Amino acid sequence: DAGVIQSPRHEVTEMGQEVTLRCKPISGHDYLFWYRQTMMRGLELLIYFNNNVPIDDSGMPEDRFSAKMPNASFSTLKIQPSEPRDSAVYFCASSSGAGYEKLFFGSGTQLSVL
Amino acid sequence: KQEVTQIPAALSVPEGENLVLNCSFTDSAIYNLQWFRQDPGKGLTSLLLIQSSQREQTSGRLNASLDKSSGRSTLYIAASQPGDSATYLCAVYMGSNYKLTFGKGTLLTVNP
């Protein structure tokens, strides 16, 4: 398996623009997680899905953030409108058993909002 | 609320040295603990996962120990190599809300 695949690797956009991040989890993994990493706050869980259903989105900072998982092999994280404070590295991760099993991360998307 | 702390934030050692990275957590009622490695510009790679019933896990030159009662875990790296240079993070899982709580990591530099 190719692992968790994220795109794009880098995204530079202007404040107010819509940003869409994409993720393909490892085949057969039932859980998908979106994390955000910054120097100040470290890794923060934004939302996670189980069998394509959002289970906990309490980490989503604002209504500007939304996430979908239309099928088992694809998820998106959308920010609309984007703000400079959204600049961070966004990671997608998947697992076969939530926290009970190892978590596999993608390479991340470096987002810069100017 | 579970808090995970990793000290020191950065560590620099000469090649060949054995070293220990530390992780502490405030709530000892954990289900398991994972150690991850993160290379610059890359995602996290899970190195070892220790269940709460276990005392240690080993993989190659890596050995992770867990002392639940004291809220501590250590990652021991034997005979360190420059290729071990990376940030090492620990994360605990409470078993109830499917969330991992991460420490901020220790940046390890192994000098040739």
mmCIF file with all atom_site columns, C-alpha atoms in Angstrom:
data_model
loop_
_atom_site.group_PDB
_atom_site.id
_atom_site.type_symbol
_atom_site.label_atom_id
_atom_site.label_alt_id
_atom_site.label_comp_id
_atom_site.label_asym_id
_atom_site.label_entity_id
_atom_site.label_seq_id
_atom_site.pdbx_PDB_ins_code
_atom_site.Cartn_x
_atom_site.Cartn_y
_atom_site.Cartn_z
_atom_site.occupancy
_atom_site.B_iso_or_equiv
_atom_site.pdbx_formal_charge
_atom_site.auth_seq_id
_atom_site.auth_comp_id
_atom_site.auth_asym_id
_atom_site.auth_atom_id
_atom_site.pdbx_PDB_model_num
ATOM 1   C CA . ASP A 1 1   ? 0.000   0.000  0.000  1.00 0.00 ? 1   ASP A CA 1
ATOM 2   C CA . ALA A 1 2   ? 1.206   3.518  -0.757 1.00 0.00 ? 2   ALA A CA 1
ATOM 3   C CA . GLY A 1 3   ? 0.284   4.809  2.672  1.00 0.00 ? 3   GLY A CA 1
ATOM 4   C CA . VAL A 1 4   ? -1.869  7.827  3.405  1.00 0.00 ? 4   VAL A CA 1
ATOM 5   C CA . ILE A 1 5   ? -1.753  10.216 0.474  1.00 0.00 ? 5   ILE A CA 1
ATOM 6   C CA . GLN A 1 6   ? -2.366  13.929 0.852  1.00 0.00 ? 6   GLN A CA 1
ATOM 7   C CA . SER A 1 7   ? -2.547  16.695 -1.710 1.00 0.00 ? 7   SER A CA 1
ATOM 8   C CA . PRO A 1 8   ? -1.390  19.292 -2.312 1.00 0.00 ? 8   PRO A CA 1
ATOM 9   C CA . ARG A 1 9   ? 1.947   19.205 -0.444 1.00 0.00 ? 9   ARG A CA 1
ATOM 10  C CA . HIS A 1 10  ? 2.091   22.980 -0.349 1.00 0.00 ? 10  HIS A CA 1
ATOM 11  C CA . GLU A 1 11  ? -0.630  25.577 -0.694 1.00 0.00 ? 11  GLU A CA 1
ATOM 12  C CA . VAL A 1 12  ? -0.144  29.320 -0.730 1.00 0.00 ? 12  VAL A CA 1
ATOM 13  C CA . THR A 1 13  ? -3.252  31.428 -0.894 1.00 0.00 ? 13  THR A CA 1
ATOM 14  C CA . GLU A 1 14  ? -4.529  34.856 -0.067 1.00 0.00 ? 14  GLU A CA 1
ATOM 15  C CA . MET A 1 15  ? -6.766  35.693 2.833  1.00 0.00 ? 15  MET A CA 1
ATOM 16  C CA . GLY A 1 16  ? -10.409 35.171 1.999  1.00 0.00 ? 16  GLY A CA 1
ATOM 17  C CA . GLN A 1 17  ? -9.838  32.439 -0.554 1.00 0.00 ? 17  GLN A CA 1
ATOM 18  C CA . GLU A 1 18  ? -11.243 28.940 -0.290 1.00 0.00 ? 18  GLU A CA 1
ATOM 19  C CA . VAL A 1 19  ? -8.772  26.148 0.403  1.00 0.00 ? 19  VAL A CA 1
ATOM 20  C CA . THR A 1 20  ? -9.432  22.439 -0.099 1.00 0.00 ? 20  THR A CA 1
ATOM 21  C CA . LEU A 1 21  ? -7.113  19.782 1.240  1.00 0.00 ? 21  LEU A CA 1
ATOM 22  C CA . ARG A 1 22  ? -7.416  16.182 0.095  1.00 0.00 ? 22  ARG A CA 1
ATOM 23  C CA . CYS A 1 23  ? -6.656  12.822 1.639  1.00 0.00 ? 23  CYS A CA 1
ATOM 24  C CA . LYS A 1 24  ? -6.702  9.192  0.578  1.00 0.00 ? 24  LYS A CA 1
ATOM 25  C CA . PRO A 1 25  ? -6.447  6.856  3.584  1.00 0.00 ? 25  PRO A CA 1
ATOM 26  C CA . ILE A 1 26  ? -4.898  3.423  3.639  1.00 0.00 ? 26  ILE A CA 1
ATOM 27  C CA . SER A 1 27  ? -7.245  0.880  2.124  1.00 0.00 ? 27  SER A CA 1
ATOM 28  C CA . GLY A 1 28  ? -9.131  -1.049 4.783  1.00 0.00 ? 28  GLY A CA 1
ATOM 29  C CA . HIS A 1 29  ? -8.696  1.531  7.522  1.00 0.00 ? 29  HIS A CA 1
ATOM 30  C CA . ASP A 1 30  ? -12.004 2.447  9.134  1.00 0.00 ? 30  ASP A CA 1
ATOM 31  C CA . TYR A 1 31  ? -10.849 5.590  10.914 1.00 0.00 ? 31  TYR A CA 1
ATOM 32  C CA . LEU A 1 32  ? -9.657  8.833  9.363  1.00 0.00 ? 32  LEU A CA 1
ATOM 33  C CA . PHE A 1 33  ? -8.334  11.793 11.291 1.00 0.00 ? 33  PHE A CA 1
ATOM 34  C CA . TRP A 1 34  ? -7.496  15.391 10.364 1.00 0.00 ? 34  TRP A CA 1
ATOM 35  C CA . TYR A 1 35  ? -4.819  17.083 12.484 1.00 0.00 ? 35  TYR A CA 1
ATOM 36  C CA . ARG A 1 36  ? -3.272  20.524 12.430 1.00 0.00 ? 36  ARG A CA 1
ATOM 37  C CA . GLN A 1 37  ? 0.301   21.152 13.591 1.00 0.00 ? 37  GLN A CA 1
ATOM 38  C CA . THR A 1 38  ? 1.773   24.493 14.628 1.00 0.00 ? 38  THR A CA 1
ATOM 39  C CA . MET A 1 39  ? 4.828   25.393 16.640 1.00 0.00 ? 39  MET A CA 1
ATOM 40  C CA . MET A 1 40  ? 2.738   27.037 19.334 1.00 0.00 ? 40  MET A CA 1
ATOM 41  C CA . ARG A 1 41  ? 0.048   24.420 19.863 1.00 0.00 ? 41  ARG A CA 1
ATOM 42  C CA . GLY A 1 42  ? 1.646   21.253 18.536 1.00 0.00 ? 42  GLY A CA 1
ATOM 43  C CA . LEU A 1 43  ? -0.669  18.644 17.043 1.00 0.00 ? 43  LEU A CA 1
ATOM 44  C CA . GLU A 1 44  ? -4.383  19.278 17.364 1.00 0.00 ? 44  GLU A CA 1
ATOM 45  C CA . LEU A 1 45  ? -7.134  16.888 16.317 1.00 0.00 ? 45  LEU A CA 1
ATOM 46  C CA . LEU A 1 46  ? -9.678  18.702 14.179 1.00 0.00 ? 46  LEU A CA 1
ATOM 47  C CA . ILE A 1 47  ? -12.143 15.946 13.280 1.00 0.00 ? 47  ILE A CA 1
ATOM 48  C CA . TYR A 1 48  ? -12.295 12.218 12.824 1.00 0.00 ? 48  TYR A CA 1
ATOM 49  C CA . PHE A 1 49  ? -14.459 9.822  10.826 1.00 0.00 ? 49  PHE A CA 1
ATOM 50  C CA . ASN A 1 50  ? -15.442 6.222  11.406 1.00 0.00 ? 50  ASN A CA 1
ATOM 51  C CA . ASN A 1 51  ? -16.710 4.324  8.375  1.00 0.00 ? 51  ASN A CA 1
ATOM 52  C CA . ASN A 1 52  ? -17.073 7.643  6.501  1.00 0.00 ? 52  ASN A CA 1
ATOM 53  C CA . VAL A 1 53  ? -19.254 9.173  9.230  1.00 0.00 ? 53  VAL A CA 1
ATOM 54  C CA . PRO A 1 54  ? -17.992 12.208 11.180 1.00 0.00 ? 54  PRO A CA 1
ATOM 55  C CA . ILE A 1 55  ? -17.837 11.215 14.828 1.00 0.00 ? 55  ILE A CA 1
ATOM 56  C CA . ASP A 1 56  ? -16.259 14.141 16.618 1.00 0.00 ? 56  ASP A CA 1
ATOM 57  C CA . ASP A 1 57  ? -15.693 17.578 15.120 1.00 0.00 ? 57  ASP A CA 1
ATOM 58  C CA . SER A 1 58  ? -15.204 19.399 18.406 1.00 0.00 ? 58  SER A CA 1
ATOM 59  C CA . GLY A 1 59  ? -11.679 20.315 17.376 1.00 0.00 ? 59  GLY A CA 1
ATOM 60  C CA . MET A 1 60  ? -12.764 22.226 14.302 1.00 0.00 ? 60  MET A CA 1
ATOM 61  C CA . PRO A 1 61  ? -11.874 25.793 15.210 1.00 0.00 ? 61  PRO A CA 1
ATOM 62  C CA . GLU A 1 62  ? -14.690 27.631 13.488 1.00 0.00 ? 62  GLU A CA 1
ATOM 63  C CA . ASP A 1 63  ? -17.533 27.313 11.046 1.00 0.00 ? 63  ASP A CA 1
ATOM 64  C CA . ARG A 1 64  ? -15.073 28.295 8.369  1.00 0.00 ? 64  ARG A CA 1
ATOM 65  C CA . PHE A 1 65  ? -13.742 24.752 8.565  1.00 0.00 ? 65  PHE A CA 1
ATOM 66  C CA . SER A 1 66  ? -15.633 21.784 7.159  1.00 0.00 ? 66  SER A CA 1
ATOM 67  C CA . ALA A 1 67  ? -14.709 18.202 6.361  1.00 0.00 ? 67  ALA A CA 1
ATOM 68  C CA . LYS A 1 68  ? -16.317 15.477 4.303  1.00 0.00 ? 68  LYS A CA 1
ATOM 69  C CA . MET A 1 69  ? -15.711 11.836 3.570  1.00 0.00 ? 69  MET A CA 1
ATOM 70  C CA . PRO A 1 70  ? -17.914 10.845 0.637  1.00 0.00 ? 70  PRO A CA 1
ATOM 71  C CA . ASN A 1 71  ? -16.449 7.341  0.462  1.00 0.00 ? 71  ASN A CA 1
ATOM 72  C CA . ALA A 1 72  ? -13.927 5.095  2.165  1.00 0.00 ? 72  ALA A CA 1
ATOM 73  C CA . SER A 1 73  ? -11.049 6.224  -0.012 1.00 0.00 ? 73  SER A CA 1
ATOM 74  C CA . PHE A 1 74  ? -11.372 9.998  -0.010 1.00 0.00 ? 74  PHE A CA 1
ATOM 75  C CA . SER A 1 75  ? -11.748 12.887 2.407  1.00 0.00 ? 75  SER A CA 1
ATOM 76  C CA . THR A 1 76  ? -11.527 16.657 2.130  1.00 0.00 ? 76  THR A CA 1
ATOM 77  C CA . LEU A 1 77  ? -10.909 19.456 4.590  1.00 0.00 ? 77  LEU A CA 1
ATOM 78  C CA . LYS A 1 78  ? -12.154 22.827 3.404  1.00 0.00 ? 78  LYS A CA 1
ATOM 79  C CA . ILE A 1 79  ? -11.454 26.274 4.806  1.00 0.00 ? 79  ILE A CA 1
ATOM 80  C CA . GLN A 1 80  ? -13.677 29.077 3.563  1.00 0.00 ? 80  GLN A CA 1
ATOM 81  C CA . PRO A 1 81  ? -12.768 31.890 3.891  1.00 0.00 ? 81  PRO A CA 1
ATOM 82  C CA . SER A 1 82  ? -9.145  31.325 4.836  1.00 0.00 ? 82  SER A CA 1
ATOM 83  C CA . GLU A 1 83  ? -7.300  33.595 7.281  1.00 0.00 ? 83  GLU A CA 1
ATOM 84  C CA . PRO A 1 84  ? -3.581  34.066 8.029  1.00 0.00 ? 84  PRO A CA 1
ATOM 85  C CA . ARG A 1 85  ? -3.993  32.337 11.408 1.00 0.00 ? 85  ARG A CA 1
ATOM 86  C CA . ASP A 1 86  ? -4.979  29.173 9.547  1.00 0.00 ? 86  ASP A CA 1
ATOM 87  C CA . SER A 1 87  ? -1.391  28.846 8.339  1.00 0.00 ? 87  SER A CA 1
ATOM 88  C CA . ALA A 1 88  ? -0.126  25.485 9.582  1.00 0.00 ? 88  ALA A CA 1
ATOM 89  C CA . VAL A 1 89  ? 0.668   21.961 8.472  1.00 0.00 ? 89  VAL A CA 1
ATOM 90  C CA . TYR A 1 90  ? -2.464  19.865 8.071  1.00 0.00 ? 90  TYR A CA 1
ATOM 91  C CA . PHE A 1 91  ? -2.129  16.119 8.421  1.00 0.00 ? 91  PHE A CA 1
ATOM 92  C CA . CYS A 1 92  ? -4.474  13.336 7.535  1.00 0.00 ? 92  CYS A CA 1
ATOM 93  C CA . ALA A 1 93  ? -4.064  10.017 9.334  1.00 0.00 ? 93  ALA A CA 1
ATOM 94  C CA . SER A 1 94  ? -5.812  6.680  9.238  1.00 0.00 ? 94  SER A CA 1
ATOM 95  C CA . SER A 1 95  ? -6.074  3.645  11.462 1.00 0.00 ? 95  SER A CA 1
ATOM 96  C CA . SER A 1 96  ? -7.752  0.280  11.558 1.00 0.00 ? 96  SER A CA 1
ATOM 97  C CA . GLY A 1 97  ? -8.824  0.679  15.165 1.00 0.00 ? 97  GLY A CA 1
ATOM 98  C CA . ALA A 1 98  ? -8.972  4.317  16.287 1.00 0.00 ? 98  ALA A CA 1
ATOM 99  C CA . GLY A 1 99  ? -6.557  4.673  19.193 1.00 0.00 ? 99  GLY A CA 1
ATOM 100 C CA . TYR A 1 100 ? -6.235  0.943  19.726 1.00 0.00 ? 100 TYR A CA 1
ATOM 101 C CA . GLU A 1 101 ? -3.975  0.480  16.740 1.00 0.00 ? 101 GLU A CA 1
ATOM 102 C CA . LYS A 1 102 ? -1.058  2.340  15.244 1.00 0.00 ? 102 LYS A CA 1
ATOM 103 C CA . LEU A 1 103 ? -1.865  5.594  13.513 1.00 0.00 ? 103 LEU A CA 1
ATOM 104 C CA . PHE A 1 104 ? -0.510  6.176  10.010 1.00 0.00 ? 104 PHE A CA 1
ATOM 105 C CA . PHE A 1 105 ? 0.059   9.742  8.864  1.00 0.00 ? 105 PHE A CA 1
ATOM 106 C CA . GLY A 1 106 ? 0.258   11.327 5.456  1.00 0.00 ? 106 GLY A CA 1
ATOM 107 C CA . SER A 1 107 ? 3.078   13.712 4.561  1.00 0.00 ? 107 SER A CA 1
ATOM 108 C CA . GLY A 1 108 ? 0.919   16.729 5.282  1.00 0.00 ? 108 GLY A CA 1
ATOM 109 C CA . THR A 1 109 ? -0.096  19.914 3.496  1.00 0.00 ? 109 THR A CA 1
ATOM 110 C CA . GLN A 1 110 ? 1.853   23.052 4.340  1.00 0.00 ? 110 GLN A CA 1
ATOM 111 C CA . LEU A 1 111 ? -0.709  25.847 4.166  1.00 0.00 ? 111 LEU A CA 1
ATOM 112 C CA . SER A 1 112 ? 0.316   29.487 4.023  1.00 0.00 ? 112 SER A CA 1
ATOM 113 C CA . VAL A 1 113 ? -2.404  32.129 4.012  1.00 0.00 ? 113 VAL A CA 1
ATOM 114 C CA . LEU A 1 114 ? -1.068  35.563 3.119  1.00 0.00 ? 114 LEU A CA 1
ATOM 115 C CA . LYS B 2 1   ? -7.772  16.890 30.995 1.00 0.00 ? 1   LYS B CA 1
ATOM 116 C CA . GLN B 2 2   ? -4.830  14.761 29.913 1.00 0.00 ? 2   GLN B CA 1
ATOM 117 C CA . GLU B 2 3   ? -1.574  16.638 29.370 1.00 0.00 ? 3   GLU B CA 1
ATOM 118 C CA . VAL B 2 4   ? 1.551   15.150 27.841 1.00 0.00 ? 4   VAL B CA 1
ATOM 119 C CA . THR B 2 5   ? 4.963   16.685 28.409 1.00 0.00 ? 5   THR B CA 1
ATOM 120 C CA . GLN B 2 6   ? 8.259   15.884 26.760 1.00 0.00 ? 6   GLN B CA 1
ATOM 121 C CA . ILE B 2 7   ? 11.497  17.126 28.246 1.00 0.00 ? 7   ILE B CA 1
ATOM 122 C CA . PRO B 2 8   ? 13.931  18.202 26.948 1.00 0.00 ? 8   PRO B CA 1
ATOM 123 C CA . ALA B 2 9   ? 12.553  19.996 23.915 1.00 0.00 ? 9   ALA B CA 1
ATOM 124 C CA . ALA B 2 10  ? 15.856  19.459 22.120 1.00 0.00 ? 10  ALA B CA 1
ATOM 125 C CA . LEU B 2 11  ? 18.797  17.108 22.589 1.00 0.00 ? 11  LEU B CA 1
ATOM 126 C CA . SER B 2 12  ? 22.132  16.914 20.791 1.00 0.00 ? 12  SER B CA 1
ATOM 127 C CA . VAL B 2 13  ? 24.416  13.888 21.180 1.00 0.00 ? 13  VAL B CA 1
ATOM 128 C CA . PRO B 2 14  ? 27.494  12.454 19.453 1.00 0.00 ? 14  PRO B CA 1
ATOM 129 C CA . GLU B 2 15  ? 27.109  9.428  17.215 1.00 0.00 ? 15  GLU B CA 1
ATOM 130 C CA . GLY B 2 16  ? 27.240  6.094  19.024 1.00 0.00 ? 16  GLY B CA 1
ATOM 131 C CA . GLU B 2 17  ? 25.825  7.341  22.297 1.00 0.00 ? 17  GLU B CA 1
ATOM 132 C CA . ASN B 2 18  ? 22.928  5.586  23.997 1.00 0.00 ? 18  ASN B CA 1
ATOM 133 C CA . LEU B 2 19  ? 20.157  8.022  24.880 1.00 0.00 ? 19  LEU B CA 1
ATOM 134 C CA . VAL B 2 20  ? 16.801  8.270  26.609 1.00 0.00 ? 20  VAL B CA 1
ATOM 135 C CA . LEU B 2 21  ? 13.865  10.458 25.655 1.00 0.00 ? 21  LEU B CA 1
ATOM 136 C CA . ASN B 2 22  ? 11.234  11.186 28.263 1.00 0.00 ? 22  ASN B CA 1
ATOM 137 C CA . CYS B 2 23  ? 7.466   11.486 28.150 1.00 0.00 ? 23  CYS B CA 1
ATOM 138 C CA . SER B 2 24  ? 5.166   12.194 31.102 1.00 0.00 ? 24  SER B CA 1
ATOM 139 C CA . PHE B 2 25  ? 1.386   12.321 31.308 1.00 0.00 ? 25  PHE B CA 1
ATOM 140 C CA . THR B 2 26  ? -0.943  13.628 33.975 1.00 0.00 ? 26  THR B CA 1
ATOM 141 C CA . ASP B 2 27  ? -3.755  11.052 33.878 1.00 0.00 ? 27  ASP B CA 1
ATOM 142 C CA . SER B 2 28  ? -2.457  7.519  34.417 1.00 0.00 ? 28  SER B CA 1
ATOM 143 C CA . ALA B 2 29  ? -5.682  5.851  33.236 1.00 0.00 ? 29  ALA B CA 1
ATOM 144 C CA . ILE B 2 30  ? -4.365  5.406  29.721 1.00 0.00 ? 30  ILE B CA 1
ATOM 145 C CA . TYR B 2 31  ? -5.188  2.597  27.332 1.00 0.00 ? 31  TYR B CA 1
ATOM 146 C CA . ASN B 2 32  ? -1.926  2.750  25.409 1.00 0.00 ? 32  ASN B CA 1
ATOM 147 C CA . LEU B 2 33  ? 0.986   4.990  24.470 1.00 0.00 ? 33  LEU B CA 1
ATOM 148 C CA . GLN B 2 34  ? 2.651   5.469  21.088 1.00 0.00 ? 34  GLN B CA 1
ATOM 149 C CA . TRP B 2 35  ? 6.045   6.853  20.171 1.00 0.00 ? 35  TRP B CA 1
ATOM 150 C CA . PHE B 2 36  ? 6.307   8.583  16.813 1.00 0.00 ? 36  PHE B CA 1
ATOM 151 C CA . ARG B 2 37  ? 9.152   9.919  14.727 1.00 0.00 ? 37  ARG B CA 1
ATOM 152 C CA . GLN B 2 38  ? 8.792   13.015 12.541 1.00 0.00 ? 38  GLN B CA 1
ATOM 153 C CA . ASP B 2 39  ? 11.380  13.998 9.962  1.00 0.00 ? 39  ASP B CA 1
ATOM 154 C CA . PRO B 2 40  ? 11.475  17.601 8.711  1.00 0.00 ? 40  PRO B CA 1
ATOM 155 C CA . GLY B 2 41  ? 8.688   18.262 6.214  1.00 0.00 ? 41  GLY B CA 1
ATOM 156 C CA . LYS B 2 42  ? 7.253   14.807 6.699  1.00 0.00 ? 42  LYS B CA 1
ATOM 157 C CA . GLY B 2 43  ? 4.405   13.170 8.522  1.00 0.00 ? 43  GLY B CA 1
ATOM 158 C CA . LEU B 2 44  ? 4.662   11.152 11.706 1.00 0.00 ? 44  LEU B CA 1
ATOM 159 C CA . THR B 2 45  ? 5.737   7.520  11.684 1.00 0.00 ? 45  THR B CA 1
ATOM 160 C CA . SER B 2 46  ? 4.593   5.266  14.494 1.00 0.00 ? 46  SER B CA 1
ATOM 161 C CA . LEU B 2 47  ? 7.600   3.534  16.025 1.00 0.00 ? 47  LEU B CA 1
ATOM 162 C CA . LEU B 2 48  ? 6.225   1.626  18.986 1.00 0.00 ? 48  LEU B CA 1
ATOM 163 C CA . LEU B 2 49  ? 2.856   1.152  20.645 1.00 0.00 ? 49  LEU B CA 1
ATOM 164 C CA . ILE B 2 50  ? 2.723   -0.004 24.262 1.00 0.00 ? 50  ILE B CA 1
ATOM 165 C CA . GLN B 2 51  ? -0.527  -1.277 25.732 1.00 0.00 ? 51  GLN B CA 1
ATOM 166 C CA . SER B 2 52  ? -1.311  -0.270 29.309 1.00 0.00 ? 52  SER B CA 1
ATOM 167 C CA . SER B 2 53  ? -0.776  -3.865 30.438 1.00 0.00 ? 53  SER B CA 1
ATOM 168 C CA . GLN B 2 54  ? 2.747   -3.942 29.005 1.00 0.00 ? 54  GLN B CA 1
ATOM 169 C CA . ARG B 2 55  ? 5.934   -2.637 30.546 1.00 0.00 ? 55  ARG B CA 1
ATOM 170 C CA . GLU B 2 56  ? 7.998   -2.302 27.385 1.00 0.00 ? 56  GLU B CA 1
ATOM 171 C CA . GLN B 2 57  ? 8.214   -2.801 23.632 1.00 0.00 ? 57  GLN B CA 1
ATOM 172 C CA . THR B 2 58  ? 11.306  -3.264 21.511 1.00 0.00 ? 58  THR B CA 1
ATOM 173 C CA . SER B 2 59  ? 12.033  -2.715 17.847 1.00 0.00 ? 59  SER B CA 1
ATOM 174 C CA . GLY B 2 60  ? 15.621  -2.979 16.704 1.00 0.00 ? 60  GLY B CA 1
ATOM 175 C CA . ARG B 2 61  ? 17.695  -0.377 18.549 1.00 0.00 ? 61  ARG B CA 1
ATOM 176 C CA . LEU B 2 62  ? 14.576  1.184  20.087 1.00 0.00 ? 62  LEU B CA 1
ATOM 177 C CA . ASN B 2 63  ? 13.095  0.236  23.428 1.00 0.00 ? 63  ASN B CA 1
ATOM 178 C CA . ALA B 2 64  ? 10.073  1.962  24.913 1.00 0.00 ? 64  ALA B CA 1
ATOM 179 C CA . SER B 2 65  ? 9.057   1.491  28.524 1.00 0.00 ? 65  SER B CA 1
ATOM 180 C CA . LEU B 2 66  ? 5.874   2.436  30.309 1.00 0.00 ? 66  LEU B CA 1
ATOM 181 C CA . ASP B 2 67  ? 5.230   3.106  33.988 1.00 0.00 ? 67  ASP B CA 1
ATOM 182 C CA . LYS B 2 68  ? 1.536   3.906  34.222 1.00 0.00 ? 68  LYS B CA 1
ATOM 183 C CA . SER B 2 69  ? 1.455   4.505  37.939 1.00 0.00 ? 69  SER B CA 1
ATOM 184 C CA . SER B 2 70  ? 4.053   7.230  37.744 1.00 0.00 ? 70  SER B CA 1
ATOM 185 C CA . GLY B 2 71  ? 2.737   8.619  34.450 1.00 0.00 ? 71  GLY B CA 1
ATOM 186 C CA . ARG B 2 72  ? 5.980   8.138  32.566 1.00 0.00 ? 72  ARG B CA 1
ATOM 187 C CA . SER B 2 73  ? 7.373   6.545  29.450 1.00 0.00 ? 73  SER B CA 1
ATOM 188 C CA . THR B 2 74  ? 10.888  6.496  28.059 1.00 0.00 ? 74  THR B CA 1
ATOM 189 C CA . LEU B 2 75  ? 12.239  5.802  24.600 1.00 0.00 ? 75  LEU B CA 1
ATOM 190 C CA . TYR B 2 76  ? 15.727  4.323  24.697 1.00 0.00 ? 76  TYR B CA 1
ATOM 191 C CA . ILE B 2 77  ? 17.819  4.533  21.536 1.00 0.00 ? 77  ILE B CA 1
ATOM 192 C CA . ALA B 2 78  ? 20.938  2.388  21.502 1.00 0.00 ? 78  ALA B CA 1
ATOM 193 C CA . ALA B 2 79  ? 24.074  3.247  19.556 1.00 0.00 ? 79  ALA B CA 1
ATOM 194 C CA . SER B 2 80  ? 22.597  6.389  18.033 1.00 0.00 ? 80  SER B CA 1
ATOM 195 C CA . GLN B 2 81  ? 23.273  7.229  14.390 1.00 0.00 ? 81  GLN B CA 1
ATOM 196 C CA . PRO B 2 82  ? 22.985  10.485 12.401 1.00 0.00 ? 82  PRO B CA 1
ATOM 197 C CA . GLY B 2 83  ? 19.968  8.948  10.660 1.00 0.00 ? 83  GLY B CA 1
ATOM 198 C CA . ASP B 2 84  ? 18.164  8.935  14.011 1.00 0.00 ? 84  ASP B CA 1
ATOM 199 C CA . SER B 2 85  ? 18.043  12.729 13.914 1.00 0.00 ? 85  SER B CA 1
ATOM 200 C CA . ALA B 2 86  ? 14.380  13.715 13.964 1.00 0.00 ? 86  ALA B CA 1
ATOM 201 C CA . THR B 2 87  ? 11.642  14.901 16.298 1.00 0.00 ? 87  THR B CA 1
ATOM 202 C CA . TYR B 2 88  ? 10.242  12.201 18.544 1.00 0.00 ? 88  TYR B CA 1
ATOM 203 C CA . LEU B 2 89  ? 6.705   12.562 19.865 1.00 0.00 ? 89  LEU B CA 1
ATOM 204 C CA . CYS B 2 90  ? 4.752   10.508 22.312 1.00 0.00 ? 90  CYS B CA 1
ATOM 205 C CA . ALA B 2 91  ? 0.983   10.243 22.388 1.00 0.00 ? 91  ALA B CA 1
ATOM 206 C CA . VAL B 2 92  ? -1.408  8.671  24.870 1.00 0.00 ? 92  VAL B CA 1
ATOM 207 C CA . TYR B 2 93  ? -4.816  7.158  24.234 1.00 0.00 ? 93  TYR B CA 1
ATOM 208 C CA . MET B 2 94  ? -7.428  7.133  26.984 1.00 0.00 ? 94  MET B CA 1
ATOM 209 C CA . GLY B 2 95  ? -9.621  4.503  25.347 1.00 0.00 ? 95  GLY B CA 1
ATOM 210 C CA . SER B 2 96  ? -12.857 6.435  25.599 1.00 0.00 ? 96  SER B CA 1
ATOM 211 C CA . ASN B 2 97  ? -12.990 9.220  23.057 1.00 0.00 ? 97  ASN B CA 1
ATOM 212 C CA . TYR B 2 98  ? -10.837 7.866  20.263 1.00 0.00 ? 98  TYR B CA 1
ATOM 213 C CA . LYS B 2 99  ? -8.460  10.799 20.610 1.00 0.00 ? 99  LYS B CA 1
ATOM 214 C CA . LEU B 2 100 ? -4.711  10.718 21.008 1.00 0.00 ? 100 LEU B CA 1
ATOM 215 C CA . THR B 2 101 ? -3.111  13.416 23.145 1.00 0.00 ? 101 THR B CA 1
ATOM 216 C CA . PHE B 2 102 ? 0.315   14.342 21.809 1.00 0.00 ? 102 PHE B CA 1
ATOM 217 C CA . GLY B 2 103 ? 3.343   15.837 23.465 1.00 0.00 ? 103 GLY B CA 1
ATOM 218 C CA . LYS B 2 104 ? 5.184   18.574 21.608 1.00 0.00 ? 104 LYS B CA 1
ATOM 219 C CA . GLY B 2 105 ? 8.157   16.372 20.936 1.00 0.00 ? 105 GLY B CA 1
ATOM 220 C CA . THR B 2 106 ? 11.909  16.236 21.501 1.00 0.00 ? 106 THR B CA 1
ATOM 221 C CA . LEU B 2 107 ? 14.133  17.346 18.621 1.00 0.00 ? 107 LEU B CA 1
ATOM 222 C CA . LEU B 2 108 ? 17.055  14.915 18.523 1.00 0.00 ? 108 LEU B CA 1
ATOM 223 C CA . THR B 2 109 ? 20.265  15.704 16.681 1.00 0.00 ? 109 THR B CA 1
ATOM 224 C CA . VAL B 2 110 ? 22.920  13.005 16.406 1.00 0.00 ? 110 VAL B CA 1
ATOM 225 C CA . ASN B 2 111 ? 26.250  14.496 15.353 1.00 0.00 ? 111 ASN B CA 1
ATOM 226 C CA . PRO B 2 112 ? 28.689  12.434 13.232 1.00 0.00 ? 112 PRO B CA 1
#
